[in-house]
Coordinates of C-alpha atoms and ligand atoms in Angstrom, one line a residue:
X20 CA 4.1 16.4 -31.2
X21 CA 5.8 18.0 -34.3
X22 CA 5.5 21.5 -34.1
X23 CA 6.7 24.0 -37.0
X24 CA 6.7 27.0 -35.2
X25 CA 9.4 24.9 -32.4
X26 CA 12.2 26.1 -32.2
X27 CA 10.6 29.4 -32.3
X28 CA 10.7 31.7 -35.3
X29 CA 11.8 34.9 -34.3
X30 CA 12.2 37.1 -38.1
X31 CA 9.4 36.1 -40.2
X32 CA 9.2 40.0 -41.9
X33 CA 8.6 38.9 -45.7
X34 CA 8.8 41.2 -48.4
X35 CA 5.4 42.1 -49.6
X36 CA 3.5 40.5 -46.9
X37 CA 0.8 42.3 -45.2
X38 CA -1.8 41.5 -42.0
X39 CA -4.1 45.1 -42.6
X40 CA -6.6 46.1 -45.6
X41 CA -7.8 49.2 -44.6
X42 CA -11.1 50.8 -46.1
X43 CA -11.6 53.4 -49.4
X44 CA -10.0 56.9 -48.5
X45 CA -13.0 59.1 -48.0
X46 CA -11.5 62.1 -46.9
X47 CA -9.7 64.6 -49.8
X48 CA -6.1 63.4 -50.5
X49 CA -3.2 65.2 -49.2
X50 CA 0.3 65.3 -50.9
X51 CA 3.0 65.5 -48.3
X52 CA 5.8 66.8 -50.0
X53 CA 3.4 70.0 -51.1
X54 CA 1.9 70.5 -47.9
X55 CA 4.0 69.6 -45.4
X56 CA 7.2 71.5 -44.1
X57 CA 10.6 69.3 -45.5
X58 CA 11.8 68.9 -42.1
X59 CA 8.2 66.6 -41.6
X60 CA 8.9 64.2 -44.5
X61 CA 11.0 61.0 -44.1
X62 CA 13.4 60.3 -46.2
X63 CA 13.5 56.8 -46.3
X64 CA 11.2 54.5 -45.6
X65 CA 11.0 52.7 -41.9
X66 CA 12.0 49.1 -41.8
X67 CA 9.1 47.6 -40.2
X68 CA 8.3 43.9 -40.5
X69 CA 6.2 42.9 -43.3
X70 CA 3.9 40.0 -41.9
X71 CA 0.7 38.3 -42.6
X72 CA -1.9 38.7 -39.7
X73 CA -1.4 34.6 -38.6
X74 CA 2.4 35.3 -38.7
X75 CA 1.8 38.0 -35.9
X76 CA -0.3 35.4 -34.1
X77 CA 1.7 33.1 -33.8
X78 CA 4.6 35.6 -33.3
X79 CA 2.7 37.0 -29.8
X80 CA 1.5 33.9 -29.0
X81 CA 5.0 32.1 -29.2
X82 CA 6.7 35.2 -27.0
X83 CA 3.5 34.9 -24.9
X84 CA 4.1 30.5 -24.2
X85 CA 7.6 31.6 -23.0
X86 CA 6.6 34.0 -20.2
X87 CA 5.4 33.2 -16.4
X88 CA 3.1 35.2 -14.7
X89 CA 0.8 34.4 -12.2
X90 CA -2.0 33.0 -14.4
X91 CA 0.6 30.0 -15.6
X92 CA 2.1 29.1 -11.9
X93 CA 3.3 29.9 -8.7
X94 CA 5.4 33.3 -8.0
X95 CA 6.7 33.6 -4.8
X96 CA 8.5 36.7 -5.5
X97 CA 8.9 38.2 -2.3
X98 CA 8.0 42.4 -1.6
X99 CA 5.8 41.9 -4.9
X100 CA 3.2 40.5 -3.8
X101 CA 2.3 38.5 -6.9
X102 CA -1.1 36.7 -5.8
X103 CA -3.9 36.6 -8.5
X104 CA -6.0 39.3 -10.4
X105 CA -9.6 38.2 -10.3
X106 CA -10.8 38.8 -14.0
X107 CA -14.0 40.5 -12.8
X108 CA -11.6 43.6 -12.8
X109 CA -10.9 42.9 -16.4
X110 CA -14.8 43.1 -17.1
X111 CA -14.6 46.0 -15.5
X112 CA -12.2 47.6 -16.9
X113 CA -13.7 46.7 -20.6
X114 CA -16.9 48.6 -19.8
X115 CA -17.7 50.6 -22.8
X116 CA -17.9 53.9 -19.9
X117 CA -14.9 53.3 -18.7
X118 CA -12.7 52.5 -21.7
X119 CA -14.1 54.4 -24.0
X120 CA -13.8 57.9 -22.5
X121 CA -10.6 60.4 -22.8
X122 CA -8.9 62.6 -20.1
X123 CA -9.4 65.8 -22.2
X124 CA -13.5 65.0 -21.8
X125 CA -15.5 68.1 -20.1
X126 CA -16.0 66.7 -16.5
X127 CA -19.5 67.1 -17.0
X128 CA -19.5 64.3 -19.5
X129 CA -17.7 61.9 -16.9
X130 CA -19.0 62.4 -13.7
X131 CA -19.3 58.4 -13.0
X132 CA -15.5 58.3 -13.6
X133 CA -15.1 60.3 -11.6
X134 CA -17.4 59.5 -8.4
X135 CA -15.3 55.9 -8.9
X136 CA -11.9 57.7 -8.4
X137 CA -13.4 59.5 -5.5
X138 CA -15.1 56.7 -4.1
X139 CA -11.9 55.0 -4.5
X140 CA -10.3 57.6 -2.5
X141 CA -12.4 57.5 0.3
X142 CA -12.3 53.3 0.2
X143 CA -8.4 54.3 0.8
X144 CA -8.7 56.5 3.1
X145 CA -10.7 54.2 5.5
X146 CA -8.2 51.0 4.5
X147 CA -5.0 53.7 5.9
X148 CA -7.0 55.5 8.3
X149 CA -5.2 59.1 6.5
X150 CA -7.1 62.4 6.0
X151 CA -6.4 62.3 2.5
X152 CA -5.5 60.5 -0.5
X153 CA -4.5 61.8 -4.1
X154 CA -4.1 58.9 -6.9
X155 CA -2.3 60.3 -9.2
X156 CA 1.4 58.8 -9.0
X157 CA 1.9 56.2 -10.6
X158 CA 3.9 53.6 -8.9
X159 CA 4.9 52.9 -5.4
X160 CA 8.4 54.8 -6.0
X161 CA 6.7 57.7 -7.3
X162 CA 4.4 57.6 -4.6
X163 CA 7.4 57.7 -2.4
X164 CA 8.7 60.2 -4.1
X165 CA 5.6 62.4 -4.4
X166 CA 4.7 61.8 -0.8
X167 CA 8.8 63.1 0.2
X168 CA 8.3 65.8 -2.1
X169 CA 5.3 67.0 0.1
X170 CA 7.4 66.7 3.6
X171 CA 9.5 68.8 1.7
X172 CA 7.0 71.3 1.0
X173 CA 5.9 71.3 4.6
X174 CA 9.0 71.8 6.1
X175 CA 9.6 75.1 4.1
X176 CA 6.3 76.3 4.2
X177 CA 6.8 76.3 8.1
X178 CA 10.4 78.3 7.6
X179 CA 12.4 74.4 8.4
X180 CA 15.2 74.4 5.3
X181 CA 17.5 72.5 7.2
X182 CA 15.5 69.2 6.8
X183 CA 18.1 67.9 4.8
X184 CA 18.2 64.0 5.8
X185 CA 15.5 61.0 5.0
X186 CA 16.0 58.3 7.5
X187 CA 15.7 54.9 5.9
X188 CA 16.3 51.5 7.9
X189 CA 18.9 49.1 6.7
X190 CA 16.5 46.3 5.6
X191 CA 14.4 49.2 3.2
X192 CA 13.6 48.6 -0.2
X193 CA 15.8 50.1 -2.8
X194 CA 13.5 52.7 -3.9
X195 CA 13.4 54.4 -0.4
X196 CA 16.8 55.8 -0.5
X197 CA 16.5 56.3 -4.0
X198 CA 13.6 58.4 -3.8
X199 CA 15.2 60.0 -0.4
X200 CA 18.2 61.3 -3.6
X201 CA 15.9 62.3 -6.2
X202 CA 13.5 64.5 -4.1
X203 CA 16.8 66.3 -3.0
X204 CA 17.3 64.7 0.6
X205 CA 20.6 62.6 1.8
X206 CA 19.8 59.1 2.7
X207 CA 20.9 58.3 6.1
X208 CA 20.5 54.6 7.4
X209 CA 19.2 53.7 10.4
X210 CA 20.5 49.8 12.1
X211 CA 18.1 46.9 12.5
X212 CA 18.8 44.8 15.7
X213 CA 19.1 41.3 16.2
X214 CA 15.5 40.7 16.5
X215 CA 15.7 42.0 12.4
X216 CA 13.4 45.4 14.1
X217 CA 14.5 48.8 14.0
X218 CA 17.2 49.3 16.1
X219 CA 15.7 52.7 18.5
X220 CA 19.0 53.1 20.2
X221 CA 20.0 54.1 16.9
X222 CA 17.2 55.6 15.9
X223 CA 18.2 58.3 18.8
X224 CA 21.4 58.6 16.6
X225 CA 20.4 59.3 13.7
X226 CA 17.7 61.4 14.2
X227 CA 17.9 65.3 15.1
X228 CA 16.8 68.8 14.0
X229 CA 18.2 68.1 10.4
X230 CA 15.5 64.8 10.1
X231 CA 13.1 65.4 7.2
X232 CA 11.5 62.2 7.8
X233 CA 12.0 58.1 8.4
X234 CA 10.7 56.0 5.8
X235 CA 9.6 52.6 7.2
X236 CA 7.8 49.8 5.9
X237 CA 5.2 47.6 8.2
X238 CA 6.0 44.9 8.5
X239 CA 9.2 45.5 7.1
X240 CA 11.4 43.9 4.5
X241 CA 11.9 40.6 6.4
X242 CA 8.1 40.0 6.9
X243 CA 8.6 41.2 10.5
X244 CA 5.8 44.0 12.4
X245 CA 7.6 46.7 13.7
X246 CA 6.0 46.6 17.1
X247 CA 7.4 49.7 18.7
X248 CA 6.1 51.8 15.9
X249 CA 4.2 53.9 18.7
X250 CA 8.1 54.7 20.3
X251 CA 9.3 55.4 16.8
X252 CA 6.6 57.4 15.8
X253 CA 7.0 59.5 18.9
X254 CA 11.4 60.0 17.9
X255 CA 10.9 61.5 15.3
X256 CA 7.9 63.6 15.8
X257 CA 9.4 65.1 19.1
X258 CA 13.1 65.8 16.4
X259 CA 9.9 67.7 14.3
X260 CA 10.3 65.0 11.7
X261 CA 7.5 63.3 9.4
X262 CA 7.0 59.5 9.5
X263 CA 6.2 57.8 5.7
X264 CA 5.0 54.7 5.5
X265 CA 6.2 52.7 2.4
X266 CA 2.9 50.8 2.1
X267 CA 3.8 48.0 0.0
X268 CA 3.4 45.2 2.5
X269 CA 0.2 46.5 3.0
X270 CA -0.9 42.8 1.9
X271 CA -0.1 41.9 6.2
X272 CA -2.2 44.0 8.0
X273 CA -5.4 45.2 6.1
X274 CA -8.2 45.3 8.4
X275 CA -5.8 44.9 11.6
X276 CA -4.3 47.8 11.8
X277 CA -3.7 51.3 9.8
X278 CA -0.5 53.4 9.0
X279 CA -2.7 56.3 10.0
X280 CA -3.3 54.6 13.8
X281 CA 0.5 53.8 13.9
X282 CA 1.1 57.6 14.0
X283 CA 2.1 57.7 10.2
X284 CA 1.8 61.3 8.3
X285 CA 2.3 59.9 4.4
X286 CA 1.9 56.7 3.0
X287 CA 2.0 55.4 -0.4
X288 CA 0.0 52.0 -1.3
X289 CA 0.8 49.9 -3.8
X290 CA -2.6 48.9 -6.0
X291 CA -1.2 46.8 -8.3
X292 CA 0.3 44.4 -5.3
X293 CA -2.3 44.6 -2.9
X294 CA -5.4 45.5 -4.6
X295 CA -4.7 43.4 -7.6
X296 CA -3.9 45.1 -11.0
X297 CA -1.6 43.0 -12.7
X298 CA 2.0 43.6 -12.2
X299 CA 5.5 42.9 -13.4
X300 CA 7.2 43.7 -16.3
X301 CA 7.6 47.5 -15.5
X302 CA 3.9 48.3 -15.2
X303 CA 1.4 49.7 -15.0
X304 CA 0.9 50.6 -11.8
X305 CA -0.4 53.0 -9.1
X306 CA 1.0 54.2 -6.0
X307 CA -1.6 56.9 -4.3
X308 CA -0.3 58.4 -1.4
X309 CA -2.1 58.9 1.8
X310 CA -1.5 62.2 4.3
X311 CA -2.4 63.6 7.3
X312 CA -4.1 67.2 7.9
X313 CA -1.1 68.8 7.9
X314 CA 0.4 67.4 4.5
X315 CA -2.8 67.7 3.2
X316 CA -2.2 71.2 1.3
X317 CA 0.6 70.0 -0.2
X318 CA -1.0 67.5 -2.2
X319 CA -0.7 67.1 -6.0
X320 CA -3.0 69.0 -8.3
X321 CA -6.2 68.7 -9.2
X322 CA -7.7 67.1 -6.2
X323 CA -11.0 65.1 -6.9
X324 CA -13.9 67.0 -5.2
X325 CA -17.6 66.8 -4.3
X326 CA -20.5 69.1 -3.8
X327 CA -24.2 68.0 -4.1
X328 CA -23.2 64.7 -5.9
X329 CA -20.9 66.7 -8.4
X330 CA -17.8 65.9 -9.4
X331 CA -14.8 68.4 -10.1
X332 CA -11.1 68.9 -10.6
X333 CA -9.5 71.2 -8.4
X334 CA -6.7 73.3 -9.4
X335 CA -7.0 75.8 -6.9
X336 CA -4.6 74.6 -4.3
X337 CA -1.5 77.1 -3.5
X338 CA 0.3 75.1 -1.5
X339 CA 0.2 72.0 -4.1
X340 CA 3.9 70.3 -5.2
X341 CA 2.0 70.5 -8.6
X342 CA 0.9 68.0 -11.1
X343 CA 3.0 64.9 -11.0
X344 CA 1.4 62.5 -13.4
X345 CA -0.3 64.0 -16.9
X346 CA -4.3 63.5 -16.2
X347 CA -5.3 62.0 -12.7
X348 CA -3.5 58.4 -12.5
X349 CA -3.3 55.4 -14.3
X350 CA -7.1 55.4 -14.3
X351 CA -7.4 51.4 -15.2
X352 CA -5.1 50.1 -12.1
X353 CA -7.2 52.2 -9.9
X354 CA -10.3 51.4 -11.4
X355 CA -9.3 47.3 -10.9
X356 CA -8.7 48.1 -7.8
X357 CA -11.4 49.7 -6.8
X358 CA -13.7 46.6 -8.2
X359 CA -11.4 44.2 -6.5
X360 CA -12.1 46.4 -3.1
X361 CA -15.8 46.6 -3.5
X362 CA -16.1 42.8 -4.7
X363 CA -13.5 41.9 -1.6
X364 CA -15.5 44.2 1.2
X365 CA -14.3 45.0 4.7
X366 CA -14.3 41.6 5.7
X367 CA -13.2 40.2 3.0
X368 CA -9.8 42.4 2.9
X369 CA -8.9 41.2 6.0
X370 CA -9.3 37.5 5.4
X371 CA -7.1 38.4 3.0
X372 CA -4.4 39.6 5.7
X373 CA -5.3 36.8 7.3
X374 CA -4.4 34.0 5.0
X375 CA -1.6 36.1 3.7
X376 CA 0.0 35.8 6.7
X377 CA -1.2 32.2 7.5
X378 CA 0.3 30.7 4.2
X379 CA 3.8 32.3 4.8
X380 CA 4.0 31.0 8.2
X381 CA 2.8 27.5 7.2
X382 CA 5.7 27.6 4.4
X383 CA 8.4 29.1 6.6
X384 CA 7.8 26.7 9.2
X385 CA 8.3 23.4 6.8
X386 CA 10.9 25.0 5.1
X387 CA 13.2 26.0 8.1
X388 CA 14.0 22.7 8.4
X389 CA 16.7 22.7 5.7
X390 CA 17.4 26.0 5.4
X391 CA 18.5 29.0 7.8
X392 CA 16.0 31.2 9.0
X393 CA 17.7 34.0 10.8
X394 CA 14.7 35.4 12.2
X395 CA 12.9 32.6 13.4
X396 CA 9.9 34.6 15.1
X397 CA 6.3 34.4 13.4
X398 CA 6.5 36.5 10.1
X399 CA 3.7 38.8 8.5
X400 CA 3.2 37.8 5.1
X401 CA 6.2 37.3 3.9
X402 CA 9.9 35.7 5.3
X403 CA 13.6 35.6 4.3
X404 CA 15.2 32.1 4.7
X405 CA 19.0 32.3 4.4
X406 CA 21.7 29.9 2.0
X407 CA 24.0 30.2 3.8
X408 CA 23.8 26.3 4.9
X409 CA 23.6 25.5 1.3
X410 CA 26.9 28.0 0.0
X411 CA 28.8 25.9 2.8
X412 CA 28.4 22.9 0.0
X413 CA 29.2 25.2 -2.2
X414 CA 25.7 26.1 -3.8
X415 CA 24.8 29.4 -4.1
X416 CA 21.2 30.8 -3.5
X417 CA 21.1 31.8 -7.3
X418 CA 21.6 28.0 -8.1
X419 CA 18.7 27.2 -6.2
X420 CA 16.7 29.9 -7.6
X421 CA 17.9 28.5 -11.0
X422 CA 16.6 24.8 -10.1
X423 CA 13.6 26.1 -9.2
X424 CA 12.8 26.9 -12.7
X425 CA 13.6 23.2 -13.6
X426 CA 10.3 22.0 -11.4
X427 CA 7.8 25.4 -13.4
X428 CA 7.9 27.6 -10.7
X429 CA 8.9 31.6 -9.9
X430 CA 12.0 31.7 -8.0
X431 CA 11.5 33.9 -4.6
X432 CA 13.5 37.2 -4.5
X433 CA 16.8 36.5 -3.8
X434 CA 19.7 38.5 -2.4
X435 CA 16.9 41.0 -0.7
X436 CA 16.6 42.9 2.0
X437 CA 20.8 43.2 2.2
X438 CA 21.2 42.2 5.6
X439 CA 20.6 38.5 5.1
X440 CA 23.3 36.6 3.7
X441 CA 22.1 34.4 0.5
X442 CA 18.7 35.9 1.4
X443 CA 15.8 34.0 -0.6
X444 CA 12.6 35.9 0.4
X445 CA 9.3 34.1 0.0
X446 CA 5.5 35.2 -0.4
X447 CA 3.3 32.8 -1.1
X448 CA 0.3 35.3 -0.9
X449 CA -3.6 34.4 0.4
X450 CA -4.7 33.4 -3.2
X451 CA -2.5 30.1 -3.3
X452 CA -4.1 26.5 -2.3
X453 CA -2.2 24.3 0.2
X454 CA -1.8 22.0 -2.5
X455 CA 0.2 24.9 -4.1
X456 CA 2.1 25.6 -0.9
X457 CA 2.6 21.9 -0.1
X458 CA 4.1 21.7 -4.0
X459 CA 6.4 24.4 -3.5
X460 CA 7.6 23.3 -0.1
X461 CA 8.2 19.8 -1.6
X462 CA 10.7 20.7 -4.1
X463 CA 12.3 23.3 -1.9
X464 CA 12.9 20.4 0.4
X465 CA 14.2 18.0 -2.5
X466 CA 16.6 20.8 -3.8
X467 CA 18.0 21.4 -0.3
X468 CA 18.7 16.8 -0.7
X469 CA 20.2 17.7 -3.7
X470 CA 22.5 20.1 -2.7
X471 CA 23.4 17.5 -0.1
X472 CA 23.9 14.6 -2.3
X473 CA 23.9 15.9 -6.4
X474 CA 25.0 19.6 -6.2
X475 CA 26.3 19.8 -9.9
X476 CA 22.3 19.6 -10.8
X477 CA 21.7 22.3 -9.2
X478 CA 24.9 24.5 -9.5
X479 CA 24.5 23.7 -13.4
X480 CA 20.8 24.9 -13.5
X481 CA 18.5 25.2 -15.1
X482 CA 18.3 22.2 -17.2
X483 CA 14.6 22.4 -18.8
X484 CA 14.5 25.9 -20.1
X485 CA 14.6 26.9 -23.5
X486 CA 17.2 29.9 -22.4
X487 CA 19.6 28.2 -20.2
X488 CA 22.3 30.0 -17.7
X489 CA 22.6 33.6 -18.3
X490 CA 25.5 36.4 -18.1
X491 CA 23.4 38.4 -15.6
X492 CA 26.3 40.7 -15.1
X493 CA 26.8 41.2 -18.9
X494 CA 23.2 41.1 -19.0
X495 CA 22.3 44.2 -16.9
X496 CA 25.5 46.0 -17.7
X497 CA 25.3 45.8 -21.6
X498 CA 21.8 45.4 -22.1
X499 CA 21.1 44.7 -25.8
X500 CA 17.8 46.5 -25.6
X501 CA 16.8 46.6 -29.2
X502 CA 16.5 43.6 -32.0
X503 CA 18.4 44.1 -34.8
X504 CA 19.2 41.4 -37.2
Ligands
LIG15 C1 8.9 47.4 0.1 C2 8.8 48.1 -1.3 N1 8.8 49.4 -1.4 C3 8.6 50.1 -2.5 C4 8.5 49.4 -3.7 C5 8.4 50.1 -5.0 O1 7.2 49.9 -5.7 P1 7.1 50.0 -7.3 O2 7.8 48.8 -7.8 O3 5.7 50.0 -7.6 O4 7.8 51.3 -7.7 C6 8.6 48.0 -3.7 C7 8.5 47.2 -5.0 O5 8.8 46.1 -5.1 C8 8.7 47.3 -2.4 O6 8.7 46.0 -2.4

């Protein structure tokens, strides 16, 4: 089909060429240069593109063809947890009461707002089994970050300042020791054993009367439950240490089991992974975080409260760590996910668990036949199959992520959690069919042949793309982050 806009036009700006009319002025006219302060006035005009309205169109709708999200095709991106958005939340989210109300608004005026974020709360609460849950950070690493920040708190508020170390496992996500550095502790890393588990022996190392905290995902990094969280939990609480729970593989266990059960003081959940507001691409997102009694003081300010069916914003709260977010969250994740948890219901989140965890071993198990698993026990919802086979015949697990894009799908996360070799970690999610999974497990299967028998193809991949091979490392060390002509 001949297609004028193929190869895409990227600079279409036209002198003269406009997409706005915009109506009769009907306010008085102000003259800039006389009224304004010098400092206020440009001095040249700004270079913006000058397009007509369909140019735009077809502009956005062009860049729009040439992304992948989870509306166009299958994303296995492991630790994201990129399963579909039900549009109801859109509807939702487009309600005139919702959408068309602003942060600075008397609370009086938005009491229904607010009864949702509190109801949301409490929906949280339950789901984590915490005393307590503020909403305001806005993504799981500032979740992490706010939760730490509390600990923090804690500890000095009870006289402790030598808390200086956050205890992070080896298989954590990046963001834990990263947040560990920015809220002012030292990261100190804690072994996993052979079974891919936490390694307690060292946990007994590690921990002491300078232990802030352990961070620790459940199930962990490599889709593995951490099954002596109770002997954990009891480590570090006898050292006087908290225990966080990075909640981001929440997607496992909903309606099975809580953080707050597992003996966990602070969590953070991720609501644009497991309670659906669409992700990738940097945002937005929303990370609340969960706390026990005792953290409870600490929590960010205002704090959403109720008396006789009223709504208010409280500020009075001493011990707070503060505001952390302008306003009270990314308001439209939480309100998605708060339609996605009343349309889903108790039993429906844990079918969700359920099938979450079903899909991934049904994949893991057809797919361990040509590649290394290294933990071969059942997995959660996720599991990390290994290349190492495959870099043997010298193809690398970013070649086969490459191929992958050859056949239209997401490639899985690769070279994550750290202590797999050529680890490609897979999600499928609960919202993918089995002829989805079968697909998938197909042409994982017919790569691994051709690794065996055509390796070039896949070493030399991808083939169909419009952008071919990339310099990753040029890529993300000289990003060219701005278009210029
Ligand atoms: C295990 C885990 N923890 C924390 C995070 C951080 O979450 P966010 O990307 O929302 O900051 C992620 C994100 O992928 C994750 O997978």
């Amino acid at each position: 089909m001949a297609n004028q806009d193929f190869p895409f036009i990227f600079e279409r700006s036209k002198e003269g060429r406009t997409s706005y009319s915009l109506p009769d002025l009907d306010v008085p006219e102000l003259d800039l240069e006389t009224e304004l302060d010098d400092m206020y006035i440009r001095k040249n005009a700004p270079e913006l593109p000058e397009v007509s309205e369909l140019d735009i169109m077809r502009h956005y709708t062009g860049l729009s063809n040439r992304n992948y999200g989870v509306d166009s095709g299958f994303y296995p991106l492991g630790s994201c947890t990129m399963k579909y958005n039900p549009k109801i939340n859109e509807d939702v989210a487009r309600l005139e009461g919702f959408s068309h109300i602003h942060p600075y608004q008397a609370p009086s005026t938005v009491q229904g707002a607010m009864e949702m974020l509190y109801d949301l709360q409490t929906s949280l609460k339950e789901i984590t089994g915490m005393y307590e849950v503020s909403l305001q950070s806005a993504a799981g690493a500032h979740g992490e970050w706010t939760a730490l920040m509390m600990i923090r708190s804690y500890h000095e508020a009870n006289g402790d300042f030598g808390r200086t170390k956050v205890i992070v496992p080896d298989s954590a996500h990046g963001t834990n020791p990263a947040s560990a550095a920015v809220a002012g502790f030292d990261a100190v890393t804690v072994r996993s054993n052979d079974q891919g588990l936490v390694d307690l022996e060292d946990l007994r190392r590690v921990v002491g009367s300078d232990t802030a905290a352990l961070m620790l995902t459940n199930p962990n990094t490599l889709g593995l439950f951490e099954t002596e969280i109770m002997e954990m939990a009891e480590i570090v609480h006898a050292a006087g240490g908290k225990l966080y729970y990075d909640g981001a593989n929440l997607n496992a266990i909903m309606g099975y089991t809580r953080p707050g059960d597992m003996g966990f003081d602070a969590v953070h959940l991720n609501l644009h992974k497991t309670f659906t507001g669409p992700h990738g691409g940097g945002g937005p997102g929303s990370g609340p975080v969960g706390v026990s009694k005792e953290l409870e003081p600490f929590l960010p300010k205002p704090v959403i409260t109720k008396e006789n069916d009223t709504f208010a914003f409280d500020n009075n709260r001493p011990q707070s760590i503060g505001r952390v977010k302008p306003y009270y969250g990314n308001f439209g994740i939480n309100l998605r996910a708060y339609t996605y948890i009343r349309t889903m219901g108790a039993e429906g989140l844990k079918k969700v668990s359920e099938y979450a965890v079903l899909n991934a071993n049904y994949m893991m198990r057809q797919l361990e036949k040509e590649y290394d698993l290294p933990y071969p026990q059942h997995c959660k919802h996720e599991f990390v199959l290994s290349g190492s086979k495959q870099k043997k015949l010298g193809v690398r697990t970013l070649d086969i992520a490459k191929r992958l894009l050859d056949f239209g799908y997401h490639p899985p996360t690769i070279y994550f959690p750290l202590n797999v070799e050529e680890g490609l970690m897979v999600e499928p999610t609960e919202t993918e069919s089995k002829e989805t999974l079968d697909g998938f497990i197909d042409t994982m299967l017919t790569i691994a042949d051709e690794v065996k028998n055509n390796p070039e193809i896949v070493q030399e991949a991808p083939h169909q793309t419009i952008v071919k091979r990339m310099d990753e490392t040029t890529a993300a060390r000289k990003p060219i982050l701005r278009y210029t002509k």
